CSV table of C-alpha atoms and ligand atoms in Angstrom, one decimal:
chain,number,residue,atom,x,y,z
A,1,UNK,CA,6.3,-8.1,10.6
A,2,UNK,CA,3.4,-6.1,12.1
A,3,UNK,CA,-0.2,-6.1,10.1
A,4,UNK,CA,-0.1,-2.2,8.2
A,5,UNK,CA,-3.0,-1.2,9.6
A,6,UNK,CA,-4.2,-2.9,13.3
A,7,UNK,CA,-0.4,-3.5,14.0
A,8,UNK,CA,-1.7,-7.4,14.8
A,9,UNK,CA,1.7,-9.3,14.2
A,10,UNK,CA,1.3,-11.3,11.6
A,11,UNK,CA,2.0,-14.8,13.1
A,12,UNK,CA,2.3,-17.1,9.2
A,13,UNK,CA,6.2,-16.8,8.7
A,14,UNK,CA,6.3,-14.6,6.3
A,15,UNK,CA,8.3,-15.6,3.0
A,16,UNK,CA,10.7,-13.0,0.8
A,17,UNK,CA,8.1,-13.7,-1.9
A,18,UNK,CA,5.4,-12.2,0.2
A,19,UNK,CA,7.6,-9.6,1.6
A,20,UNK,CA,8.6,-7.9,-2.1
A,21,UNK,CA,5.7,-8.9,-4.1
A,22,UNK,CA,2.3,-9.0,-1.7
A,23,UNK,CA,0.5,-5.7,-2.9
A,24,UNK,CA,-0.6,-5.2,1.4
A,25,UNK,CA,1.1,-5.4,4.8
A,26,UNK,CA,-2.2,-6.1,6.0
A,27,UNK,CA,-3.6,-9.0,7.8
A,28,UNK,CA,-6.2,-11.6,6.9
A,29,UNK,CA,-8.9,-9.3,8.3
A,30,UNK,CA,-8.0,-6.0,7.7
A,31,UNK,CA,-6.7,-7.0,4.3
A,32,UNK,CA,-10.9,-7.9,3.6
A,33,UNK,CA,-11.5,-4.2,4.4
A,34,UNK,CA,-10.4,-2.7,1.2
A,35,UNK,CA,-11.7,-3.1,-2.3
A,36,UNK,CA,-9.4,-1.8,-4.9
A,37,UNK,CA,-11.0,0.3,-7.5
A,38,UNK,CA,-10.2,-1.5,-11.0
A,39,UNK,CA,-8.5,1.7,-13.1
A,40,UNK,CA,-9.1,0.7,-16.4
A,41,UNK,CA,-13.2,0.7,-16.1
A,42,UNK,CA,-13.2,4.0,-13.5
A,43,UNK,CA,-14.4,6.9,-14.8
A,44,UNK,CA,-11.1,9.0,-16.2
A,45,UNK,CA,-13.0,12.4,-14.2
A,46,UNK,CA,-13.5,11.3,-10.6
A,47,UNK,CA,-12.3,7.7,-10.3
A,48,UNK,CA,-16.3,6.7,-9.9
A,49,UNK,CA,-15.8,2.6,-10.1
A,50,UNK,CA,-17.6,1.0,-13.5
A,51,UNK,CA,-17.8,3.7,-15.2
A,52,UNK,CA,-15.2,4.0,-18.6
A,53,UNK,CA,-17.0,7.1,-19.7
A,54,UNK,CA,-17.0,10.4,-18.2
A,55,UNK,CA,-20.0,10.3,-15.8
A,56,UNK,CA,-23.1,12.2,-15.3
A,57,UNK,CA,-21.5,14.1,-12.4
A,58,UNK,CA,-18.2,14.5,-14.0
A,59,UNK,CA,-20.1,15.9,-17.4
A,60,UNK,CA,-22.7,18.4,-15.0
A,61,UNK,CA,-19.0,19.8,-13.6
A,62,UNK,CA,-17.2,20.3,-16.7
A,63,UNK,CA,-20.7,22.4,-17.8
A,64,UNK,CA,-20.2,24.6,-14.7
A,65,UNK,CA,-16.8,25.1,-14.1
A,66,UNK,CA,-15.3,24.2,-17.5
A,67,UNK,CA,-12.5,21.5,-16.4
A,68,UNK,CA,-12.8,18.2,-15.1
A,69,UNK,CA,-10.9,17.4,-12.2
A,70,UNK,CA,-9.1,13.9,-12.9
A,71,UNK,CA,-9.4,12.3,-9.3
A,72,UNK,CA,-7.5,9.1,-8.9
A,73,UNK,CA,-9.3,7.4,-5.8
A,74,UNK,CA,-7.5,3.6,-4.2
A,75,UNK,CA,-10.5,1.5,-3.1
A,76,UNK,CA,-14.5,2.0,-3.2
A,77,UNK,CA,-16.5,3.8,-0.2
A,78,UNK,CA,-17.8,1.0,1.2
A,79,UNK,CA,-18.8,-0.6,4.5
A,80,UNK,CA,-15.0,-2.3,4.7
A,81,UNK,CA,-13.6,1.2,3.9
A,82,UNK,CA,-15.9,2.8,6.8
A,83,UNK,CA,-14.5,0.3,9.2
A,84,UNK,CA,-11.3,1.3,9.0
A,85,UNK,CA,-11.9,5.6,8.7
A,86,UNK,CA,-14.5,5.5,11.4
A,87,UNK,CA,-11.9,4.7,14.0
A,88,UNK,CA,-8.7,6.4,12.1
A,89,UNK,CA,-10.9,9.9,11.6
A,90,UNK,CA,-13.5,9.6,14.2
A,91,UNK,CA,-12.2,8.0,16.9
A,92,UNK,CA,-8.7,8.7,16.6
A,93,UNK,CA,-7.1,5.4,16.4
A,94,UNK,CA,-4.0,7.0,14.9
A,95,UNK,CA,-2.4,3.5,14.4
A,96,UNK,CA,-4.6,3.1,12.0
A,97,UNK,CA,-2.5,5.5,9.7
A,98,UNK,CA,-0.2,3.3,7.8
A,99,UNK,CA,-3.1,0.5,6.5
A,100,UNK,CA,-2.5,1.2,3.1
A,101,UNK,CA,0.7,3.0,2.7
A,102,UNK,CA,1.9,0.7,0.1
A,103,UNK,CA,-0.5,1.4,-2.3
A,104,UNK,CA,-0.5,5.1,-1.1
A,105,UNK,CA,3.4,5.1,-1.7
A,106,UNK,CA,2.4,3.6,-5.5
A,107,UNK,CA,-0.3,5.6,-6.2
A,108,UNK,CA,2.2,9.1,-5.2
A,109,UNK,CA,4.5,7.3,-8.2
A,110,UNK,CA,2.9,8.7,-10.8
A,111,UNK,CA,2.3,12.1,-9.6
A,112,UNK,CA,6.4,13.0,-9.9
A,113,UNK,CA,6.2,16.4,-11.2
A,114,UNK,CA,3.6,17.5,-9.2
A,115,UNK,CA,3.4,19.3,-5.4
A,116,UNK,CA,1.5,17.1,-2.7
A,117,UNK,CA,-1.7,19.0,-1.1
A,118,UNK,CA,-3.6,17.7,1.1
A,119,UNK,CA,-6.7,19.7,1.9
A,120,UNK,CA,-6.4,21.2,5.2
A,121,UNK,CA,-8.7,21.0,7.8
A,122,UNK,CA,-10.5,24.3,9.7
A,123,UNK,CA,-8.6,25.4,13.1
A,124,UNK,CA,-11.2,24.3,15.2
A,125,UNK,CA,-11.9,20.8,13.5
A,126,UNK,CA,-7.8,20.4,13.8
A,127,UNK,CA,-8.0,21.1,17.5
A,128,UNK,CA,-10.6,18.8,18.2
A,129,UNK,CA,-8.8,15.5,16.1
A,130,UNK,CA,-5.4,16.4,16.8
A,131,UNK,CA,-4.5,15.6,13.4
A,132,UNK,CA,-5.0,15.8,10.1
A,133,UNK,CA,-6.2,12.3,8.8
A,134,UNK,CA,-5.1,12.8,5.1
A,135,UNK,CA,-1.5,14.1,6.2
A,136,UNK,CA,-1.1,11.2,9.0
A,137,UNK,CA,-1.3,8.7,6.1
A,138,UNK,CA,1.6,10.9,4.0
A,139,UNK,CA,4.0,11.3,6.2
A,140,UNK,CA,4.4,7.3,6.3
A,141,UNK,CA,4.9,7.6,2.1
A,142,UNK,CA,8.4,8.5,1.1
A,143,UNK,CA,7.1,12.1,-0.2
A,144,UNK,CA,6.6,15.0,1.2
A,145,UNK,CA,3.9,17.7,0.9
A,146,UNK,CA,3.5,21.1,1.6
A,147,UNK,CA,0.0,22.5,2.7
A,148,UNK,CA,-0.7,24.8,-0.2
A,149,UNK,CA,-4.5,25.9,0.8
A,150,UNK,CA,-6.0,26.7,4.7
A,151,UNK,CA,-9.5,27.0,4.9
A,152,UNK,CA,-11.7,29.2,7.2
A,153,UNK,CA,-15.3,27.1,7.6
A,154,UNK,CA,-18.1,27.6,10.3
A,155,UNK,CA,-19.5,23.6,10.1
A,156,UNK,CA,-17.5,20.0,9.8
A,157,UNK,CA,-18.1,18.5,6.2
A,158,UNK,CA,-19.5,15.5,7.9
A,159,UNK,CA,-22.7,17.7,9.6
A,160,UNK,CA,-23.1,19.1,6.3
A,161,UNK,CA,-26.0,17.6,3.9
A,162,UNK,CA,-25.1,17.0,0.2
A,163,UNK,CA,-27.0,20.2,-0.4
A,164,UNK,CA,-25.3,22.2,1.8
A,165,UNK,CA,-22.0,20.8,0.5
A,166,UNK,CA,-22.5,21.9,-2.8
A,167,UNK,CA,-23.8,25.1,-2.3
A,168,UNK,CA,-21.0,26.2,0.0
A,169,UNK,CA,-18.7,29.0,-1.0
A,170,UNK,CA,-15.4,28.9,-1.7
A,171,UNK,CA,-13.5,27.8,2.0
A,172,UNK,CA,-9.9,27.9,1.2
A,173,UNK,CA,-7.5,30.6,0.5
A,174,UNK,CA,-3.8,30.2,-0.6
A,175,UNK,CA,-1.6,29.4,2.2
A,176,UNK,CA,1.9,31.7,1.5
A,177,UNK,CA,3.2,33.0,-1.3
A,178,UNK,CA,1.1,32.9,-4.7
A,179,UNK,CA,4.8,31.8,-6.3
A,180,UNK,CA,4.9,28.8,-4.8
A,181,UNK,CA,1.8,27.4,-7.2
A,182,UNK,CA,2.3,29.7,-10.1
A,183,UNK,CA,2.8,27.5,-13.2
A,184,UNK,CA,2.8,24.3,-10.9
A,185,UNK,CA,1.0,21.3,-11.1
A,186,UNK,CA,-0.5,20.4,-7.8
A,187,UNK,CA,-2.2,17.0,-6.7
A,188,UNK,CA,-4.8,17.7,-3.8
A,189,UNK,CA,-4.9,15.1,-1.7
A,190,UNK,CA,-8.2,13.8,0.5
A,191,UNK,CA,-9.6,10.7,2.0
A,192,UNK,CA,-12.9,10.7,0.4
A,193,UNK,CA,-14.5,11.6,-2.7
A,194,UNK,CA,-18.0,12.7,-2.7
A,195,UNK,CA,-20.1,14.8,-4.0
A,196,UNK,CA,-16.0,16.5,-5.5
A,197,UNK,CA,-17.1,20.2,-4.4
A,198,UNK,CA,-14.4,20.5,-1.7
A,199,UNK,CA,-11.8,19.5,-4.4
A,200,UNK,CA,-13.0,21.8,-7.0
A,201,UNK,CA,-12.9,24.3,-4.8
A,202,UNK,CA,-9.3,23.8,-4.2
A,203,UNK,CA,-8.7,23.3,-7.7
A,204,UNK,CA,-10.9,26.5,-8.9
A,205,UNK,CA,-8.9,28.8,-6.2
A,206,UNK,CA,-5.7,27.2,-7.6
A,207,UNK,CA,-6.4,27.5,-11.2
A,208,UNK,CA,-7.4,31.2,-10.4
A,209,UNK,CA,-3.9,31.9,-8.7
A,210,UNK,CA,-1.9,30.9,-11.2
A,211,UNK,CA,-1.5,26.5,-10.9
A,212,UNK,CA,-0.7,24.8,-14.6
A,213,UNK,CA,-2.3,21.7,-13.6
A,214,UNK,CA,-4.6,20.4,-10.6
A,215,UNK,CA,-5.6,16.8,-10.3
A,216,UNK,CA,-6.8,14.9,-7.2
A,217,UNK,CA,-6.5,11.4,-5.3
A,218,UNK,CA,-8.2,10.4,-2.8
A,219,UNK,CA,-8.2,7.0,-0.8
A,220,UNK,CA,-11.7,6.4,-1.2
A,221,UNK,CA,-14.6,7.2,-3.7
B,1,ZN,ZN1,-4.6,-6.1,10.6
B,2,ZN,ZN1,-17.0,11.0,-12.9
């Protein structure tokens, strides 16, 4: 049994216990990378950690847009969670994919009735990577998902200030047929949630076309 995420093999035998009921495949030190965000105290809009009530942020976007977006995000934004996207995204280490496809596999339980979106990235940030980090990680899950949005953009998010980010108008358009998301629920799918424009941009175009539901995950918040 190979380590999830480095591919390390894992030299401990490895018991049927640990095999059906470890919540990783990863090794000692990748396994230290991730912190889970605990559910029951996030905050029910964007899955900010500690925080049972609907946030500041959360609140400021309901004012503005009139929804809340009901993001869902695995483990916390933090230097562990860096180590492991600054290689996957940046670098390209595209082993790096499968470090948390149980969990990723879990979290997609819950979502049965909805279509799988990932956000899609701009032409020329897709040429550049190769791939399209948030897809890489699905297409270890059992689902599938279908890219519902494309997006036109001039700059990377990542060269982008905060401000920029959320003054930015709207970068996607609907990819095919408006059918497809009519009367649909759709989860959008992302690796990190920050400052939530990109998201509720997604979900504002969605929600315009026709979509009965939008919600979001995202690995990291
Ligand atoms: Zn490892
Ligand atoms: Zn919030």
């Amino acid at each position: 049994m190979r380590c999830s995420c480095c591919q390390k093999e894992l030299i401990n035998n490895v018991t049927l216990r640990e095999l059906f009921f470890s919540s990783s495949q990863r090794c000692y030190h990748c396994e230290k990378l991730f912190s889970k965000i605990d559910q029951a105290t996030a905050c029910p809009g964007c899955g900010r950690p500690n925080s049972a009530e609907l946030c500041s942020d959360c609140r400021l976007w309901q004012q503005k847009l009139g929804f809340v977006m009901k993001n869902y995000s695995l483990f916390r934004y933090d230097d562990g969670f860096r180590q492991w996207i600054e290689p996957y995204k940046f670098t390209g280490d595209y082993r790096l994919r499968g470090a948390f496809v149980l969990e990723l596999n879990r979290a997609l339980q819950n979502y049965r009735s909805y279509l799988f979106c990932p956000l899609p990235l701009s032409k020329e940030r897709f040429e550049k990577r190769g791939f399209n980090q948030v897809c890489g990680c699905l297409d270890l899950t059992k689902f599938s998902y279908e890219l519902l949005l494309r997006r036109s953009e001039l700059a990377p998010q990542s060269e982008k200030s905060r401000e920029d980010r959320l003054r930015m108008e709207q970068p996607f358009q609907i990819n095919g047929p408006i059918e497809k998301i009519r009367n649909q629920k759709v989860l959008l799918i992302d690796d990190v949630y920050t400052t939530g424009r990109t998201l509720f941009h997604g979900a504002e175009l969605l929600y315009e076309k026709g979509a009965e539901t939008v919600k979001s995950l995202t690995f990291a918040r």
